[in-house]
mmCIF file of C-alpha atoms in Angstrom:
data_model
loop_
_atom_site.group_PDB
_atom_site.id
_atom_site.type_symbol
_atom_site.label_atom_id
_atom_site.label_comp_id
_atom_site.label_asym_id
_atom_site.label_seq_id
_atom_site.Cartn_x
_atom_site.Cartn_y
_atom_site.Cartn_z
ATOM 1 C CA UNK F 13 84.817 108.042 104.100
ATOM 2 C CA UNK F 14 81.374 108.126 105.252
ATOM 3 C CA UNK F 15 79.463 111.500 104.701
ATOM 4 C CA UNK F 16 77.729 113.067 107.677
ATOM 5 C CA UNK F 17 74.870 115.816 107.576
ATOM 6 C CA UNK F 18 73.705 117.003 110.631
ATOM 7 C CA UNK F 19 70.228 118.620 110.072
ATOM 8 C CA UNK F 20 68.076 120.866 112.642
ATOM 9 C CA UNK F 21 65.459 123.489 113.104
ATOM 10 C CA UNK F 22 67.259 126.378 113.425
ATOM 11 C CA UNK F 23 70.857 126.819 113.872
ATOM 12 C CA UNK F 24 71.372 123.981 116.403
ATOM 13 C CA UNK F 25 73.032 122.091 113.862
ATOM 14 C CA UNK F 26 75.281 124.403 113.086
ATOM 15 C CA UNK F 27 76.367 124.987 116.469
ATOM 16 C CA UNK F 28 77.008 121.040 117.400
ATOM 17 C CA UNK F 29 79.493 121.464 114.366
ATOM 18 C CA UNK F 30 81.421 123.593 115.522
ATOM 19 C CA UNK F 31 81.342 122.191 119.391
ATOM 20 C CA UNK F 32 82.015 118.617 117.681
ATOM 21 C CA UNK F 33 85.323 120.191 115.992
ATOM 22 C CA UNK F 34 86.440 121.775 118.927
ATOM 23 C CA UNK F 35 86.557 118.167 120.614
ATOM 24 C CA UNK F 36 87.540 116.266 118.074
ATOM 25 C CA UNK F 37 89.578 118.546 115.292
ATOM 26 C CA UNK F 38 88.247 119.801 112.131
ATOM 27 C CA UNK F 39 86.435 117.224 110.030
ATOM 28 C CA UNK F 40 85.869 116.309 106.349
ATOM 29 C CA UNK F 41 82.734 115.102 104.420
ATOM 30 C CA UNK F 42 80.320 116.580 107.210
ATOM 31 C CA UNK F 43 77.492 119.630 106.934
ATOM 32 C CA UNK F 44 75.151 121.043 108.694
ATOM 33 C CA UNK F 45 71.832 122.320 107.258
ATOM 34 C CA UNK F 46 69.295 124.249 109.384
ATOM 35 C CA UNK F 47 65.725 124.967 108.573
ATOM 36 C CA UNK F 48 65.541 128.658 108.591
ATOM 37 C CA UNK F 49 61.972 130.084 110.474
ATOM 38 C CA UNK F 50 61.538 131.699 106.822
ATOM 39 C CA UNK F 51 62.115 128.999 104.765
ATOM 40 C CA UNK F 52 60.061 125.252 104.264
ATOM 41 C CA UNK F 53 60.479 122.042 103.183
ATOM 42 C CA UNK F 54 61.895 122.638 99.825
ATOM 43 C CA UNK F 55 64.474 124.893 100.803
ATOM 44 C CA UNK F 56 66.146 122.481 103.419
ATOM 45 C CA UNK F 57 65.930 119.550 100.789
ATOM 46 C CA UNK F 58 67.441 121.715 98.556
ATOM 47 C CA UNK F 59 70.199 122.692 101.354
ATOM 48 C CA UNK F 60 70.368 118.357 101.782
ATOM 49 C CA UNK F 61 70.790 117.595 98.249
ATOM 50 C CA UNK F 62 73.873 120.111 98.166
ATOM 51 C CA UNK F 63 75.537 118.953 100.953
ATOM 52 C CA UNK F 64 75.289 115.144 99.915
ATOM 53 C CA UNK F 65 76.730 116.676 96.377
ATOM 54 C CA UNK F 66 79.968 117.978 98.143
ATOM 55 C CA UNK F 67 80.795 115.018 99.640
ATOM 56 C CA UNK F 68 83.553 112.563 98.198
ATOM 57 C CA UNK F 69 81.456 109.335 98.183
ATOM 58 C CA UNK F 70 77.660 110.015 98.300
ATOM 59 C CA UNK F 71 76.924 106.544 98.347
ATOM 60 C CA UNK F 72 77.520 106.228 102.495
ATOM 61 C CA UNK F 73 75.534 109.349 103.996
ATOM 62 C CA UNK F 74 74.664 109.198 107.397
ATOM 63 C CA UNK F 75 71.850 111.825 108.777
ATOM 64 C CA UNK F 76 71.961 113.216 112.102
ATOM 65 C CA UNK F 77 68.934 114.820 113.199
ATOM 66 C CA UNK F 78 67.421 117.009 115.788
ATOM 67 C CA UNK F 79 63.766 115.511 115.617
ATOM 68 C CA UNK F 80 61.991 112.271 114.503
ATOM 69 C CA UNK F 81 59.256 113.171 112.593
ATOM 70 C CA UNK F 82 60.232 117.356 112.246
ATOM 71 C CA UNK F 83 60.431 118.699 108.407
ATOM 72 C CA UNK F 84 64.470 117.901 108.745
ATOM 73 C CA UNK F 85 64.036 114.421 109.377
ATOM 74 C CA UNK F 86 60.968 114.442 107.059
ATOM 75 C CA UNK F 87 62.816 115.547 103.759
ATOM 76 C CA UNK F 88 65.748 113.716 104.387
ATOM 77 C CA UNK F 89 63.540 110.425 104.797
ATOM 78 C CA UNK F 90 62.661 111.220 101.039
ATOM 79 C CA UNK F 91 65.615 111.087 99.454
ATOM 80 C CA UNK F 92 66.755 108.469 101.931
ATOM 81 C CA UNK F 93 63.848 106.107 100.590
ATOM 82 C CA UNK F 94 65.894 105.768 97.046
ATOM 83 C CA UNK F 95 69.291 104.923 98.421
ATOM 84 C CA UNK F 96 68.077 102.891 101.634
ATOM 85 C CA UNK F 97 70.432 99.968 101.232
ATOM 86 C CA UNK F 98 73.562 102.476 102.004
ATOM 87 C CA UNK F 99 72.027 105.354 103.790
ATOM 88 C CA UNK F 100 71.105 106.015 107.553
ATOM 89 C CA UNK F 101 69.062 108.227 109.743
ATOM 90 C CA UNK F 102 69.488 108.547 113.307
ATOM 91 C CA UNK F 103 67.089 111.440 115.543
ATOM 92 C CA UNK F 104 67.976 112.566 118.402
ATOM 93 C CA UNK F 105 71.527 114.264 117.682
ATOM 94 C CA UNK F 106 73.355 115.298 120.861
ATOM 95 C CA UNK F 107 77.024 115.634 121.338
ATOM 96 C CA UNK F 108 78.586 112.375 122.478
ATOM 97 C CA UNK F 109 76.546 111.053 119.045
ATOM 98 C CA UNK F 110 77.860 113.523 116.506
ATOM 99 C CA UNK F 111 81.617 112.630 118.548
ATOM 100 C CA UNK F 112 81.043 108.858 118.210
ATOM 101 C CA UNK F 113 80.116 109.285 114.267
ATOM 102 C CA UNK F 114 83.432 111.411 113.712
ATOM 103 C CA UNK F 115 85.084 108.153 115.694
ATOM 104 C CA UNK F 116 83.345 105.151 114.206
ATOM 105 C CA UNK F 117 84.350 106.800 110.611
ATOM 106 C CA UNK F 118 88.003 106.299 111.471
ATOM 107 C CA UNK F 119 87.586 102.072 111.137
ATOM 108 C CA UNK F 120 83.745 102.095 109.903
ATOM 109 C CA UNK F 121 83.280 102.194 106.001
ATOM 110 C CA UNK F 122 79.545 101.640 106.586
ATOM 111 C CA UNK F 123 77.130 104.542 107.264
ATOM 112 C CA UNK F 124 74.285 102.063 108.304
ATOM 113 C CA UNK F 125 76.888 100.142 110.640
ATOM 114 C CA UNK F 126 78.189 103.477 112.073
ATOM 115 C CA UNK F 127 74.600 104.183 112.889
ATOM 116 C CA UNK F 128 73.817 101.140 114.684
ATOM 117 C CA UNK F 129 77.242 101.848 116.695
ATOM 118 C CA UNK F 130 76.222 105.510 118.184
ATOM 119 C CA UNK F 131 73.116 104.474 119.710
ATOM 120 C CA UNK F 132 74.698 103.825 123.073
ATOM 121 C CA UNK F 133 77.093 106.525 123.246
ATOM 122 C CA UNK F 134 74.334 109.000 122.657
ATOM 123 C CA UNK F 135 71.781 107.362 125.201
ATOM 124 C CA UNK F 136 74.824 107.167 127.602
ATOM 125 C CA UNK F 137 75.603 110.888 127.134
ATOM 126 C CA UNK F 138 72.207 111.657 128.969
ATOM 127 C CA UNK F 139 72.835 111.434 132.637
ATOM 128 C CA UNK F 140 71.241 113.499 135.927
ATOM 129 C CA UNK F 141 72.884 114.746 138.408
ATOM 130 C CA UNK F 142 72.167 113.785 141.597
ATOM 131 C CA UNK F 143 72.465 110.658 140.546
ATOM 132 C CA UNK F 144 69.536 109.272 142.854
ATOM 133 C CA UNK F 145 66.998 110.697 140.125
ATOM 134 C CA UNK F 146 68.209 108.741 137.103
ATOM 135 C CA UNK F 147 66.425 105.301 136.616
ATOM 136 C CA UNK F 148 67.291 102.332 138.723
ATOM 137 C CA UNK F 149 67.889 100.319 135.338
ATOM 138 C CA UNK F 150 70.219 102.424 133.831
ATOM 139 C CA UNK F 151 72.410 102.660 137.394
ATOM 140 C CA UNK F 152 72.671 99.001 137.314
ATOM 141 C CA UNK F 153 73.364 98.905 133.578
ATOM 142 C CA UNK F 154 76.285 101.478 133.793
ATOM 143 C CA UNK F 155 77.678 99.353 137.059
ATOM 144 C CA UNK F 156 77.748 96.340 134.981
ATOM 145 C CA UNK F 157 79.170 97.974 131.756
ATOM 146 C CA UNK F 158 81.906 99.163 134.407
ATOM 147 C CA UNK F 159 83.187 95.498 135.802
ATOM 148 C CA UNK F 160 83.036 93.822 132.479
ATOM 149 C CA UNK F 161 85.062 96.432 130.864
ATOM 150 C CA UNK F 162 87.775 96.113 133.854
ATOM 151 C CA UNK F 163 88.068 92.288 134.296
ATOM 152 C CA UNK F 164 91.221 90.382 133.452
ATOM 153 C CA UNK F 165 93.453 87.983 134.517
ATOM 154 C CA UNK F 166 96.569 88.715 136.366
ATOM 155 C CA UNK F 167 99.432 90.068 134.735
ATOM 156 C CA UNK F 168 101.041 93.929 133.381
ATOM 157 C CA UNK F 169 99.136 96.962 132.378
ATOM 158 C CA UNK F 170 98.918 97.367 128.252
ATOM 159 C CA UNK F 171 99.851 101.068 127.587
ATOM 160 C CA UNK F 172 97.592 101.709 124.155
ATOM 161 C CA UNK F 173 98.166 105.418 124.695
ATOM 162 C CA UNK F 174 100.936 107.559 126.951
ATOM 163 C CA UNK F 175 100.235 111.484 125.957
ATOM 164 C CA UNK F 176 101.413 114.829 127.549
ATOM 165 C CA UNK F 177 98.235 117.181 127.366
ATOM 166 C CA UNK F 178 98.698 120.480 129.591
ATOM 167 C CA UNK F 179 94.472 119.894 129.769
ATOM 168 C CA UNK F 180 95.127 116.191 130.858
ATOM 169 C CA UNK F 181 91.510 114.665 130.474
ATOM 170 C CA UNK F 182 89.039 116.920 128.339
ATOM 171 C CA UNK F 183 87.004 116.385 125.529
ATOM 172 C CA UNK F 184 89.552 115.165 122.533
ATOM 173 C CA UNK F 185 90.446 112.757 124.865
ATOM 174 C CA UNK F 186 87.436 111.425 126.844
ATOM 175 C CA UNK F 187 86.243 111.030 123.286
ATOM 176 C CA UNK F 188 88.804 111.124 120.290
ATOM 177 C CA UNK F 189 90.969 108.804 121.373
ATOM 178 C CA UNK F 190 89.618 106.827 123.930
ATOM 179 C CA UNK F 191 87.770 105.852 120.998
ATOM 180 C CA UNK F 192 90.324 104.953 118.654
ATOM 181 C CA UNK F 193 92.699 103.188 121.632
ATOM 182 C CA UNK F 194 89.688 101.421 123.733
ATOM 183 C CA UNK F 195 91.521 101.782 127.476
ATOM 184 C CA UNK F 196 89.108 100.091 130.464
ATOM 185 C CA UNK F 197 91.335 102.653 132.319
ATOM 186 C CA UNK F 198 92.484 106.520 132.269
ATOM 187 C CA UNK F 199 95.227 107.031 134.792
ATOM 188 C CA UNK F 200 96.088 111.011 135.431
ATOM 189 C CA UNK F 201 99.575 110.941 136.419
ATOM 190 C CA UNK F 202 100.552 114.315 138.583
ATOM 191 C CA UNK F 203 101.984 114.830 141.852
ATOM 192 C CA UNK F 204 100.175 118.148 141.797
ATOM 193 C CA UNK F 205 96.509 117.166 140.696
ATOM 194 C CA UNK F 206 96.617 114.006 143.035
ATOM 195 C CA UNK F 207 96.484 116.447 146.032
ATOM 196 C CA UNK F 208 93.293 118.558 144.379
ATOM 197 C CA UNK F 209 90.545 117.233 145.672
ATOM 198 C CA UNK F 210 88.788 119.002 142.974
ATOM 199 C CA UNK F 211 90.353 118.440 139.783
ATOM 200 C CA UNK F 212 90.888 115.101 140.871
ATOM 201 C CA UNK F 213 86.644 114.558 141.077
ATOM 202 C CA UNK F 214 86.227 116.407 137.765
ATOM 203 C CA UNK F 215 88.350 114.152 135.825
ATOM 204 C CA UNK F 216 86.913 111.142 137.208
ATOM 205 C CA UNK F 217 83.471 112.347 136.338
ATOM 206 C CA UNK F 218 84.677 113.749 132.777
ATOM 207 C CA UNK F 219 85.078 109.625 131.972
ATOM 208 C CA UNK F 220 83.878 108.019 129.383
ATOM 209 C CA UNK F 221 81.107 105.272 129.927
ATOM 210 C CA UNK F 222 82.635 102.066 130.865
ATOM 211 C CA UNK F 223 86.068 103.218 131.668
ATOM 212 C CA UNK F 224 87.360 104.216 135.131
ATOM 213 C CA UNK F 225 89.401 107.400 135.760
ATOM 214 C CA UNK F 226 92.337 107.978 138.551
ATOM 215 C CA UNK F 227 94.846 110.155 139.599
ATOM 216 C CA UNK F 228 97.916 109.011 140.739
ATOM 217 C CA UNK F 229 101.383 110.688 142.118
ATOM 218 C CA UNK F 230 104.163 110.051 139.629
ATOM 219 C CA UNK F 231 105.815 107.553 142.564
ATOM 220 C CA UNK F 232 102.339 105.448 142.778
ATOM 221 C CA UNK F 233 102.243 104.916 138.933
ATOM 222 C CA UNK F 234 105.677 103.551 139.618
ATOM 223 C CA UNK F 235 104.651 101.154 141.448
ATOM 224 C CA UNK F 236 101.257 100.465 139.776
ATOM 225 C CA UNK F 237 103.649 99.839 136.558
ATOM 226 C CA UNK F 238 105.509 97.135 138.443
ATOM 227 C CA UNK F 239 102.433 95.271 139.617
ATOM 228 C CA UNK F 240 102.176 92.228 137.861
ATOM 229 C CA UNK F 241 99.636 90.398 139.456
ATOM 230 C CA UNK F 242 96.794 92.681 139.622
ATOM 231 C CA UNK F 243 96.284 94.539 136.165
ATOM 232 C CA UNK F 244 95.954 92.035 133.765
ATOM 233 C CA UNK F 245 93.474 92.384 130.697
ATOM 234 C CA UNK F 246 93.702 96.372 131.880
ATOM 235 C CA UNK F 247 94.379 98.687 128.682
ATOM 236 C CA UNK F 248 95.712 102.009 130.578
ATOM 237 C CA UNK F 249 96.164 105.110 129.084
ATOM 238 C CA UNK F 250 98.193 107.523 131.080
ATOM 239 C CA UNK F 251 98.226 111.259 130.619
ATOM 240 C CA UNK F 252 100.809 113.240 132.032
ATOM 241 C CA UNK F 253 100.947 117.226 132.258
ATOM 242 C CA UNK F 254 105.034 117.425 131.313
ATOM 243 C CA UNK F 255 107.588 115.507 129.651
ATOM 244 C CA UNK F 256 109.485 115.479 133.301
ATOM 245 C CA UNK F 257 106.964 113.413 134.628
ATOM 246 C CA UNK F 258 107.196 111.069 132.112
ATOM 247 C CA UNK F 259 111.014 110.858 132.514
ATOM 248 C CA UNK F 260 110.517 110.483 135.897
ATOM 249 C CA UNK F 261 108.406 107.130 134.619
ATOM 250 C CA UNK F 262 110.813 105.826 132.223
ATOM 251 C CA UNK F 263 113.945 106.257 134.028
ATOM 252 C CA UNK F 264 112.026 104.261 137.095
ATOM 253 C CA UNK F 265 111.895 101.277 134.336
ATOM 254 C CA UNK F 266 108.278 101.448 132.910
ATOM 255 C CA UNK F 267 108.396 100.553 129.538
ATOM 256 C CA UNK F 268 106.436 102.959 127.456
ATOM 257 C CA UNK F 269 107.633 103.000 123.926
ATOM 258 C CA UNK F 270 105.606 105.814 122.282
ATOM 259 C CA UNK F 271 104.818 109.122 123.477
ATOM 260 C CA UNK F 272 101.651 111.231 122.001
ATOM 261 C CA UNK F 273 102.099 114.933 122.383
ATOM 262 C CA UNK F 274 99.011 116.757 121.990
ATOM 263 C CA UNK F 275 98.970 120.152 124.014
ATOM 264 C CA UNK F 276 101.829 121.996 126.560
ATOM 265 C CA UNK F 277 100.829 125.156 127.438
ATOM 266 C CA UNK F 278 102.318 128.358 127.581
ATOM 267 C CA UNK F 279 103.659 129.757 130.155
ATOM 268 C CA UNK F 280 106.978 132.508 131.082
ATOM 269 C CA UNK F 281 109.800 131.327 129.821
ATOM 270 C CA UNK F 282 108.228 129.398 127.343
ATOM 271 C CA UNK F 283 108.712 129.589 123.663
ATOM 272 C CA UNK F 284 105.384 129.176 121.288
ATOM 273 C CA UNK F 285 106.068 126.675 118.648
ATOM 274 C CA UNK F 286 102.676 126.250 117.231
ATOM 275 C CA UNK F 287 98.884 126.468 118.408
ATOM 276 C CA UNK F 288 99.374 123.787 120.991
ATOM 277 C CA UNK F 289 102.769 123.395 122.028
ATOM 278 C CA UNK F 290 105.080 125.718 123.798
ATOM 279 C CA UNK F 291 108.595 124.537 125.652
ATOM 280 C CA UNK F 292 111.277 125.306 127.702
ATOM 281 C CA UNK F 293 114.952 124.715 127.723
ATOM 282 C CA UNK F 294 113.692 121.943 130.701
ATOM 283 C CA UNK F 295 111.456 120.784 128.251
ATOM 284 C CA UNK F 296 113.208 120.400 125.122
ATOM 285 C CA UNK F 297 116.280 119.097 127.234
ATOM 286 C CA UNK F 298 114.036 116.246 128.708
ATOM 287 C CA UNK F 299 112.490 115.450 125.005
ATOM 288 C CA UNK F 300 116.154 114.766 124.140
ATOM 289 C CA UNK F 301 116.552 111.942 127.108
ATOM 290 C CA UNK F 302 113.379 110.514 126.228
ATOM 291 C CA UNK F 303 114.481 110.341 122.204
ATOM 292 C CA UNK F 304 117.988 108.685 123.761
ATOM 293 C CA UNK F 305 115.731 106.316 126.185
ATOM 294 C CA UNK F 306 114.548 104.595 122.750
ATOM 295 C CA UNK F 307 111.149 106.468 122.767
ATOM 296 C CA UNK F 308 109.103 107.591 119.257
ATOM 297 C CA UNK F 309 107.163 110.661 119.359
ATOM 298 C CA UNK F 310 103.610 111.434 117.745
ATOM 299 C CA UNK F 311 102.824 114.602 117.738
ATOM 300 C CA UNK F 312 99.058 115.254 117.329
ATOM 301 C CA UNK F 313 95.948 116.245 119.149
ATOM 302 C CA UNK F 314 93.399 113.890 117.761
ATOM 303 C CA UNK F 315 94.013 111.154 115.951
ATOM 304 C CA UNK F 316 92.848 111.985 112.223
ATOM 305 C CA UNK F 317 95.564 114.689 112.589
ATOM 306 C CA UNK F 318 98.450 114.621 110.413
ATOM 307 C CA UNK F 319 101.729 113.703 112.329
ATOM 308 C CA UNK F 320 104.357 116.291 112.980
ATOM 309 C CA UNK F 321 108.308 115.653 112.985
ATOM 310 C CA UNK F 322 109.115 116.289 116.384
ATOM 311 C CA UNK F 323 113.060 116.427 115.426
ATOM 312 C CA UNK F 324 112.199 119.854 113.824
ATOM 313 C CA UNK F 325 110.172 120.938 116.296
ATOM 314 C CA UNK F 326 113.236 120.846 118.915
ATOM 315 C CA UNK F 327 114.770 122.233 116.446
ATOM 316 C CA UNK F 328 112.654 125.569 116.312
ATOM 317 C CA UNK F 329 112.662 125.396 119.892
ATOM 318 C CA UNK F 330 115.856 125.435 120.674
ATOM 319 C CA UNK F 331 116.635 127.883 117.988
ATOM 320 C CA UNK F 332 114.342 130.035 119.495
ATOM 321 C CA UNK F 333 115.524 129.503 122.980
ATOM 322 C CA UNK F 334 119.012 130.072 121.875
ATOM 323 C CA UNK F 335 117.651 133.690 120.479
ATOM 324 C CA UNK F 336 116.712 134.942 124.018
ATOM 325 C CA UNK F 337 119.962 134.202 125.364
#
């Protein structure tokens, strides 16, 4: 796996670490190094050199930093210039950029190729709101981005991801896995979040570039499922807040095969079965029609998570809910 080093003035790299992680899960191979107002040149390279040391193959590092031309950038340029074939430096570091190198490693090998492949997401993760103030060039770029990604010829949605996330659309999502899965569409299906007006414009603004957002009632995705002449070349990935909901789908005849699980939130009556999951005896009943409807489960929030066996997880749940009885 490609090593990552994210280098800054200060503790600002430090700080996008940790921010990256929350969004995307804790991550191997990748440091941060800050320039300390005390210390100079030498003491950063020195803070470089053991970083690359650590890694498991320091022959693909990729540098993130905060400035082009700053003593960061400046001492990892040096020892850059003797491995220059492999290596890669990319200024600028934001968010969406450190997300989108955590992404790209999942299917890149290549830490030159992984930075030619961030540029966009972190130029596209600078935006202004109101709107009327960002460049008319980059309006009509992001409109265009927008149809191409949604054209198609007629025919049935592709499901490349189906996941129950309390959150619904947030950060691991907008980024982790729309990443990995590559939908030209995120459809929020909730009978309760389709009539907030709110939460209904914060989603569709918490998009990714290039891919549209909606919220739909559980009945509408019904019938959006059974349209087959509008939603060809459309990859969809649906989020739903409870495994009723997604019941509700299934026994309506939309054929989802695999559910991801990723976050249910506590709540009374509730059982807590690990950091991000906590059922019900509703809950763990309606897991049990799904499993009978044919469907898998993959239990994860990001996708370089390990898998968890969802078999002993209703176990412990039930177990548990038996307890309180």
């Amino acid at each position: 796996m490609v090593g990552i080093i994210l280098a800054s003035h200060g503790e600002f790299a430090k700080g996008i670490l940790q921010s990256s992680e929350m969004i995307f899960g804790e991550q191997e191979n990748v440091k941060a190094v800050s320039l300390m107002p005390s210390e100079g040149p030498d003491d950063i390279k020195a803070k470089i050199k053991e970083a690359v040391a650590s890694f498991d193959n320091q022959d693909e590092v990729l540098f993130l930093v905060d400035l082009w031309g700053g003593t960061p950038f400046n001492q990892a340029n040096t020892l850059f210039e003797e491995h220059k074939d492999k290596w890669a430096i990319v200024a600028g570091m934001n968010l969406p950029m450190v997300i989108e190198a955590y992404g790209s490693r999942l299917s890149m090998e290549s830490a030159q190729e992984i930075a030619a492949s961030i540029l966009t997401s972190a130029r596209e993760g600078v935006k202004i709101k109101p709107e009327k103030l960002e460049p008319a060039d980059t309006a009509k770029t992001g409109a265009v981005s927008n149809q191409q990604s949604n054209a198609g010829a007629p025919g049935s949605f592709e499901y490349v991801l189906t996941r129950i996330d309390s959150r619904l659309l947030h950060g691991q999502v907008a980024t982790a896995w729309s990443k990995t899965v590559n939908p030209t569409r995120i459809i929020v299906v909730s009978d309760a979040v389709a009539k907030d007006d709110l939460r209904k414009n914060l989603i569709q603004q918490a998009a990714p570039p290039g891919v549209k957002a909606h919220v739909v009632p559980v009945d509408h995705m019904i019938k959006l499922g059974k349209d087959n002449e509008h939603f060809g070349g459309q990859r969809a990935l649906l989020l739903f807040e409870n495994p009723e909901d997604v019941l509700r789908v299934v026994e309506a005849g939309i054929a989802l095969k695999t559910i991801n699980i990723g976050s249910m939130a506590h709540s009374i009556g509730k059982v807590q079965l690990n950091k991000a999951l906590a059922m019900d005896q509703k809950d763990v009943d309606t897991f049990n029609k799904l499993k009978q409807a044919g469907l898998d489960f993959d239990v994860r929030k990001v996708p370089n998570d390990s898998k968890e066996d969802m078999n002993q997880i209703l176990k412990k749940a039930q177990d548990e809910l038996n307890k309180r009885k």
